[in-house]
CSV table of C-alpha atoms in Angstrom, one decimal:
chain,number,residue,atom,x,y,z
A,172,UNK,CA,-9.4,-1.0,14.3
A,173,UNK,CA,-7.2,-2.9,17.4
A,174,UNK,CA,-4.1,-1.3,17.8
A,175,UNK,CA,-1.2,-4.0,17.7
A,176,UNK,CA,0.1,-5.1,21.0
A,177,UNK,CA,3.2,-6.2,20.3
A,178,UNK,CA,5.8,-6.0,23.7
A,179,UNK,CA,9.1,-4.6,22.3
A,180,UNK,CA,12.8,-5.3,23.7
A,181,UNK,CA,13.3,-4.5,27.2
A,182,UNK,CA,15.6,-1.8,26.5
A,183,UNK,CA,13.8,0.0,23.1
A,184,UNK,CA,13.3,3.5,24.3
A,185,UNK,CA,9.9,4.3,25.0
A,186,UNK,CA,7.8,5.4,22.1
A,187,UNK,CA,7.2,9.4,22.8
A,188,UNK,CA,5.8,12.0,20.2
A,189,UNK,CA,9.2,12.8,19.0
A,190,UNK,CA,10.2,9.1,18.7
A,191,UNK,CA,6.8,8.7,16.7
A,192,UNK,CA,7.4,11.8,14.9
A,193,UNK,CA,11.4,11.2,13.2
A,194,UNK,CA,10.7,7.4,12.7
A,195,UNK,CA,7.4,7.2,11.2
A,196,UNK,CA,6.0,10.5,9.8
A,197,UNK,CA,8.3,10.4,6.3
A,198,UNK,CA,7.1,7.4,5.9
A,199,UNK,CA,3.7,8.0,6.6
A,200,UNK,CA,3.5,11.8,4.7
A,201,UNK,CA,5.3,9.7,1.3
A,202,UNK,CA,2.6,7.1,1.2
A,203,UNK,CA,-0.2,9.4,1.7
A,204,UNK,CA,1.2,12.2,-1.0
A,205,UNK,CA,1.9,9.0,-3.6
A,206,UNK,CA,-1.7,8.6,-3.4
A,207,UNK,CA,-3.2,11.5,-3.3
A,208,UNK,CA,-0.8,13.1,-5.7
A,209,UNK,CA,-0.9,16.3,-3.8
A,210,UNK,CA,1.1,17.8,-0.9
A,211,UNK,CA,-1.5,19.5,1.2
A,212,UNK,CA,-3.9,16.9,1.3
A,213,UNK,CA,-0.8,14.4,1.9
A,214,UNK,CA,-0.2,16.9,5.0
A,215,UNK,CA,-3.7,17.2,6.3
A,216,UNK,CA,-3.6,13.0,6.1
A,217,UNK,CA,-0.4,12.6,8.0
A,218,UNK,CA,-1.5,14.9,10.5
A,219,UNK,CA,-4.6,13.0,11.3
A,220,UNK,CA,-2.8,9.8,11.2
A,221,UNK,CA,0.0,11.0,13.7
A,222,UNK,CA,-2.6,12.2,15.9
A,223,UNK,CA,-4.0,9.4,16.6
A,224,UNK,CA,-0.9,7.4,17.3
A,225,UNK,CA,0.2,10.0,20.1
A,226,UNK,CA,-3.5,10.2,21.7
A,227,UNK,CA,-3.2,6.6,21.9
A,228,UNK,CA,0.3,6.5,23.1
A,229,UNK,CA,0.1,4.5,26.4
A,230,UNK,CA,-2.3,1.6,24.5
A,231,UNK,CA,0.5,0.9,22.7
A,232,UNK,CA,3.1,-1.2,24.3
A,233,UNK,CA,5.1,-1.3,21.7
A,234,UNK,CA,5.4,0.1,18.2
A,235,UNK,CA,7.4,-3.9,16.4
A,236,UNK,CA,4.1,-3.8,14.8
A,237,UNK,CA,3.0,0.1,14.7
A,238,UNK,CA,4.8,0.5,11.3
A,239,UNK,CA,2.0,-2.3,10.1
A,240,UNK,CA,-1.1,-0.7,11.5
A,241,UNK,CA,0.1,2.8,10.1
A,242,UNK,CA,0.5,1.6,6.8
A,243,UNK,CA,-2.9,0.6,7.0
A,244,UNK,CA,-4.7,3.6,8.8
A,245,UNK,CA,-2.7,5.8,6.0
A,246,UNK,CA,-4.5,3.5,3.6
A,247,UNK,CA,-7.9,4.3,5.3
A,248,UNK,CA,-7.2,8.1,5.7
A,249,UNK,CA,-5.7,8.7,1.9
A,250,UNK,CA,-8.8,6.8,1.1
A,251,UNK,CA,-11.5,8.8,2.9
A,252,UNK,CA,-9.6,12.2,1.6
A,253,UNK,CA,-9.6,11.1,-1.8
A,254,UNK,CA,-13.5,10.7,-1.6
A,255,UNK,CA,-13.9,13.7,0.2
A,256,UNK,CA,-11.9,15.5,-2.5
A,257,UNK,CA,-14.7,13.4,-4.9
A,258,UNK,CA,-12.8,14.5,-7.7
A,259,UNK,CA,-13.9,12.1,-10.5
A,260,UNK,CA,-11.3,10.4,-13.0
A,261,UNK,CA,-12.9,10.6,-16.2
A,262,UNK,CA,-11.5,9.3,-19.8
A,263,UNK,CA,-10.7,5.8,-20.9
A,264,UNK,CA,-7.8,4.7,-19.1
A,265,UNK,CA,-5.0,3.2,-21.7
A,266,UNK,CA,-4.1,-0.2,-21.7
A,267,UNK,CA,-0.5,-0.9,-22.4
A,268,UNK,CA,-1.6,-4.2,-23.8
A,269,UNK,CA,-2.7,-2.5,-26.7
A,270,UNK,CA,1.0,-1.7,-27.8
A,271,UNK,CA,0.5,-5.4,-29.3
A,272,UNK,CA,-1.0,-6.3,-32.5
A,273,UNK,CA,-3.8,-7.9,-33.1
A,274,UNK,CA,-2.1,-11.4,-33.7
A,275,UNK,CA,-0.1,-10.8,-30.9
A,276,UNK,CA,3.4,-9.2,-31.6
A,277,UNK,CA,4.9,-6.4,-30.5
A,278,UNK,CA,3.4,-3.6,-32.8
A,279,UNK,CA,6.6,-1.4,-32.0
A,280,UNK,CA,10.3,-1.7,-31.7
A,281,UNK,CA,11.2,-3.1,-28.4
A,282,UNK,CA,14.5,-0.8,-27.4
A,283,UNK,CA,16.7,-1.9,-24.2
A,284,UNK,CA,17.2,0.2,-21.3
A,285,UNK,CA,20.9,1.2,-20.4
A,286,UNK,CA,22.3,-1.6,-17.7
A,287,UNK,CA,21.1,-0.9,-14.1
A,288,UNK,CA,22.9,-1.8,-11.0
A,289,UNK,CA,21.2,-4.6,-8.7
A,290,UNK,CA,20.4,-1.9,-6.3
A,291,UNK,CA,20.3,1.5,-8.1
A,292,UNK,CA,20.5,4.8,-6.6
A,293,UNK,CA,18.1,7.1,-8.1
A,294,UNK,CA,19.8,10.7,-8.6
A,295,UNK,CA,17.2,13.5,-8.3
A,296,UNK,CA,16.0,13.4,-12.2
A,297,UNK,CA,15.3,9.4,-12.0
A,298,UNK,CA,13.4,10.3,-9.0
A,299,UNK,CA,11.6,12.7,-10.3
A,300,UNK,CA,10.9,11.3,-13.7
A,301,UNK,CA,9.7,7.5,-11.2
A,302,UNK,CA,7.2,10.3,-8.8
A,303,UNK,CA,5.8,12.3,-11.9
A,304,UNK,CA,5.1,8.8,-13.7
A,305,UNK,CA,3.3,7.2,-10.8
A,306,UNK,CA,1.3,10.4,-10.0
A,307,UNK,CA,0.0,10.0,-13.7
A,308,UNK,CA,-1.6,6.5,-12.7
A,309,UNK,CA,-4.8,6.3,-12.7
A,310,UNK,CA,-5.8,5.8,-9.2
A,311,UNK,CA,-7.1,2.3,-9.5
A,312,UNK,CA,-3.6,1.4,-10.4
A,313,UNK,CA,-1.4,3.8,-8.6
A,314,UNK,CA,-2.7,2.5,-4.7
A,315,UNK,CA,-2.0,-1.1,-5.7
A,316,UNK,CA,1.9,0.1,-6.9
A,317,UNK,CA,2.6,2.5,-4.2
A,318,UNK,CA,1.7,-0.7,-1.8
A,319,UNK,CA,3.6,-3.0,-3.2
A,320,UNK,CA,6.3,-1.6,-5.5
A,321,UNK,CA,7.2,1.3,-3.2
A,322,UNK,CA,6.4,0.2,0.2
A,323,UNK,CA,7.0,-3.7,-0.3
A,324,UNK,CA,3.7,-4.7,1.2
A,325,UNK,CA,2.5,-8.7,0.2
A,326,UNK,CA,-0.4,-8.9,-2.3
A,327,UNK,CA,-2.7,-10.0,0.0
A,328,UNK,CA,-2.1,-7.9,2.6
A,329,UNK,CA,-3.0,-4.9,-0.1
A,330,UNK,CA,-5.8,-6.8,-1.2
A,331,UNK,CA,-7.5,-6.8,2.5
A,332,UNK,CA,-5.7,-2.9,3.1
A,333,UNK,CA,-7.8,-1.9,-0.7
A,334,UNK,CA,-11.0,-4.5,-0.5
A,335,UNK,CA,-9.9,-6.4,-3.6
A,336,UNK,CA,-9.8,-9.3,-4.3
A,337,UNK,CA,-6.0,-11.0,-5.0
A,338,UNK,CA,-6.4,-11.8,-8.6
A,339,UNK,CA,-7.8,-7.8,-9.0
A,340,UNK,CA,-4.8,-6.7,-7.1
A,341,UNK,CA,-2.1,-8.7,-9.5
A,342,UNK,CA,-4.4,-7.7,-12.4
A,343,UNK,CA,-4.0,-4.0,-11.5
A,344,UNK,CA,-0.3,-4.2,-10.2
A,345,UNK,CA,0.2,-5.9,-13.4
A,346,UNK,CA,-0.9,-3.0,-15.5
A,347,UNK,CA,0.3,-0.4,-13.5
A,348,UNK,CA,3.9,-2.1,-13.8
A,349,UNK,CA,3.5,-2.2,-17.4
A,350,UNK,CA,2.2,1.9,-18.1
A,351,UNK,CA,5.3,2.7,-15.8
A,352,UNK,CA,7.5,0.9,-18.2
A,353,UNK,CA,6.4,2.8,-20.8
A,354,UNK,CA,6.8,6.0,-19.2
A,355,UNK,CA,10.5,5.2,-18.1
A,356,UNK,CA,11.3,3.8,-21.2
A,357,UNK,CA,11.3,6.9,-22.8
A,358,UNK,CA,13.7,8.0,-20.6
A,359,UNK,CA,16.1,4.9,-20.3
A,360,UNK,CA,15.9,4.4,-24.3
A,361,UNK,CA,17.1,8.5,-24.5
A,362,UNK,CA,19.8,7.5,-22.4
A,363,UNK,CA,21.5,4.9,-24.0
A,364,UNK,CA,20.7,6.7,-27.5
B,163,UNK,CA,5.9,-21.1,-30.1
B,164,UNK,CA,2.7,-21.3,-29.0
B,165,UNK,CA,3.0,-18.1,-26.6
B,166,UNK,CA,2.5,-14.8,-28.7
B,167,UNK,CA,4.1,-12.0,-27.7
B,168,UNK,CA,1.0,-10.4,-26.2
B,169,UNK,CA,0.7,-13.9,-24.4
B,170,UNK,CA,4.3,-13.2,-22.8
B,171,UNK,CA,3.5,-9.6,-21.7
B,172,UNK,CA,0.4,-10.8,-20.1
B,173,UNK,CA,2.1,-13.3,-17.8
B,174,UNK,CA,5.1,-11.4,-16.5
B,175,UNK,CA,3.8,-10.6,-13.1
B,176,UNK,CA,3.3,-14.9,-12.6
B,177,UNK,CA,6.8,-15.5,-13.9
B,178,UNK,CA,8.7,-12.4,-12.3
B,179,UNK,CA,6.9,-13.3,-8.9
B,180,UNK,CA,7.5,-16.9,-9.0
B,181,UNK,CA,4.3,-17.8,-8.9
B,182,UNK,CA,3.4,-19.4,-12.4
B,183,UNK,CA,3.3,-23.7,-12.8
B,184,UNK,CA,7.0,-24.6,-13.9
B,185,UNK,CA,5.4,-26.2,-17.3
B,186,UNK,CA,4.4,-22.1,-18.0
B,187,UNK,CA,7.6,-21.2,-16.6
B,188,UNK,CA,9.0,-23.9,-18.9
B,189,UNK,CA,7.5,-22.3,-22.0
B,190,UNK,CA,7.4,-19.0,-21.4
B,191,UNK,CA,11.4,-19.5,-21.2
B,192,UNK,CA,11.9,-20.8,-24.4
B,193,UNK,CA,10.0,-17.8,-26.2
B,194,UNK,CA,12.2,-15.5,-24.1
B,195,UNK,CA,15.3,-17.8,-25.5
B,196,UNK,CA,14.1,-16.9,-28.8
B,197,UNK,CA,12.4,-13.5,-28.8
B,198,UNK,CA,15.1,-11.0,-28.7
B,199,UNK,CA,11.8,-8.3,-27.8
B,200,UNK,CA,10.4,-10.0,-25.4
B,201,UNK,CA,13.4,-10.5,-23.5
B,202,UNK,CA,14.0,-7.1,-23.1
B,203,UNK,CA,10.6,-6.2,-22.3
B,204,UNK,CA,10.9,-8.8,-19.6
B,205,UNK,CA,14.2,-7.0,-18.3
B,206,UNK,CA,12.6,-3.6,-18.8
B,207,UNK,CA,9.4,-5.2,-16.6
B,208,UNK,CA,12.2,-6.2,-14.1
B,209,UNK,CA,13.7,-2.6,-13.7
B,210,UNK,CA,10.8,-1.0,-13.6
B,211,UNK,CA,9.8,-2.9,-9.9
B,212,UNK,CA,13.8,-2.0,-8.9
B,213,UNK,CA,14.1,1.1,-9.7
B,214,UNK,CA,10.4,2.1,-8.0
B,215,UNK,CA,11.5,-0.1,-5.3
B,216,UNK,CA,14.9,2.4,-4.9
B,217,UNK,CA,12.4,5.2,-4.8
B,218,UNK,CA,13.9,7.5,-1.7
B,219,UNK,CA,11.4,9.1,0.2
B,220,UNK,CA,10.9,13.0,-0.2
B,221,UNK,CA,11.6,15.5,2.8
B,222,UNK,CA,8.6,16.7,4.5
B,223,UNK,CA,7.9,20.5,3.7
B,224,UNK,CA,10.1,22.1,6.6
B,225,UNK,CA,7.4,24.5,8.0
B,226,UNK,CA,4.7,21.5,8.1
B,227,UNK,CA,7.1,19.1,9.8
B,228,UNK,CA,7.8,21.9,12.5
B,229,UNK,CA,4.1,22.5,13.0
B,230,UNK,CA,3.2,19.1,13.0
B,231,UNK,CA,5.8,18.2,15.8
B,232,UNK,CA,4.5,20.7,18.0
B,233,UNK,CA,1.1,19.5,17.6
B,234,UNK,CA,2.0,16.1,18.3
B,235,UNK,CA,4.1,17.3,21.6
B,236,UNK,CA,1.4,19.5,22.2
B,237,UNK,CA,-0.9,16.3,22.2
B,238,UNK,CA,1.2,14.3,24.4
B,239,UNK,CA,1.1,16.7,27.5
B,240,UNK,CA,-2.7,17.6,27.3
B,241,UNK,CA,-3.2,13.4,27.4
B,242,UNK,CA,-1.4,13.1,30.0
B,243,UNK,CA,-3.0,15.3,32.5
């Protein structure tokens, strides 16, 4: 894959190991342990990845566009780990759809969630309860809302990063969205109860 | 109504994303004016993308991060000879 070649501002320090390192490795170690669900292989990815931004270091005259290309070599990594790990999802997956009855109403009660800010700040349980719930995703579903719930990517741009196709990808976000409102709403129902 | 509920849940990505033909829009607003479920299953829908969007990233494991940034210094020097 072409590295971007993006010139940055005349005065943007110069992009060193350390530079690399503080301003793209969270980013890069989150994404990967998202979708792997699991820390060390989420380390062995990041390493790899970081790697091979600092061997390449002087082809890259600029990093406006780095941030892009590591989402997507991340992608690729997580990717080739998870098959090397060729651990197998097995069981039906559940489809949240099938909360509805068979003439089409809601087949439960449909309870509110307490009222959250425009721009909430998760304290450590919300966080925790938001990680555990997209770990539990089946794969399929959890790459597609880690990309675009989490790190904001465009649906296309997954659908190239993942090989799907665009209707696949909002098919799959759309389900994902909807098994992680579930899961929360046992928690946001509790609260307000 | 000609939307069922089912109907409704099915279309929330179009209609939350904007993307769905303003007659849809059109309709799948009025079942929302009058389905008190389905318009909190919309708003539900709606926090569920904010608060994963507020998501804060977790703190690399200390002893990795240390190893990992004297592996990529390390790398740095031994390119540059």
């Amino acid at each position: 894959m072409a590295e971007p070649a993006v010139a940055e501002p005349p005065n943007a320090d110069p992009l060193t190991p350390e530079r690399v390192f503080r301003e793209h490795a969270p980013r890069v170690y989150n994404l990967a342990r998202r979708m792997l669900g699991n820390d060390a292989d989420a380390e062995d990815v990041t390493q790899d990845v970081l790697l091979q931004v600092v061997r390449k270091l002087d082809t890259f005259r600029g990093d406006s566009a780095l941030s892009t290309w590591l989402h997507r070599v991340t992608v690729n990594a997580a990717l080739a780990a998870r098959r090397k790990r060729s651990r197998r999802e097995d069981g039906r997956v559940y489809d949240p759809l099938e909360s509805f009855t068979d003439d089409g109403h809601h087949a439960g009660h449909v309870r509110p969630w307490p009222r959250l800010p425009e721009s909430p700040v998760l304290d450590r349980e919300e966080a925790n309860l938001i990680e555990t719930a997209i770990a539990r995703l089946p794969e399929m579903y959890r790459d597609v809302l880690v990309l675009a719930d989490v790190e904001q990517l465009q649906n296309p741009e997954i659908a190239d990063m993942l090989g799907l196709s665009l209707p696949a990808v909002k098919s799959r976000l759309h389900r994902a969205r909807l098994m992680m409102r579930e899961t929360l709403s046992r928690h946001y129902e509790e609260r307000l109860s | 109504m000609t939307l069922t509920c089912r109907r409704v849940a099915e279309l929330l990505i179009e209609y939350v994303e904007g993307t769905m033909c303003p007659e849809k829009s059109a309709e799948l607003q009025r079942h929302l004016c009058g389905c008190v479920p389905c318009a909190i299953y919309m708003h539900t829908y709606k926090d569920t993308i904010r608060v994963t969007h507020a998501l804060p990233d977790a703190p690399m494991p200390p002893e990795f991060a240390a190893r990992l940034l004297s592996m990529l210094k390390s790398q740095d020097c031994s390119s540059g000879e």
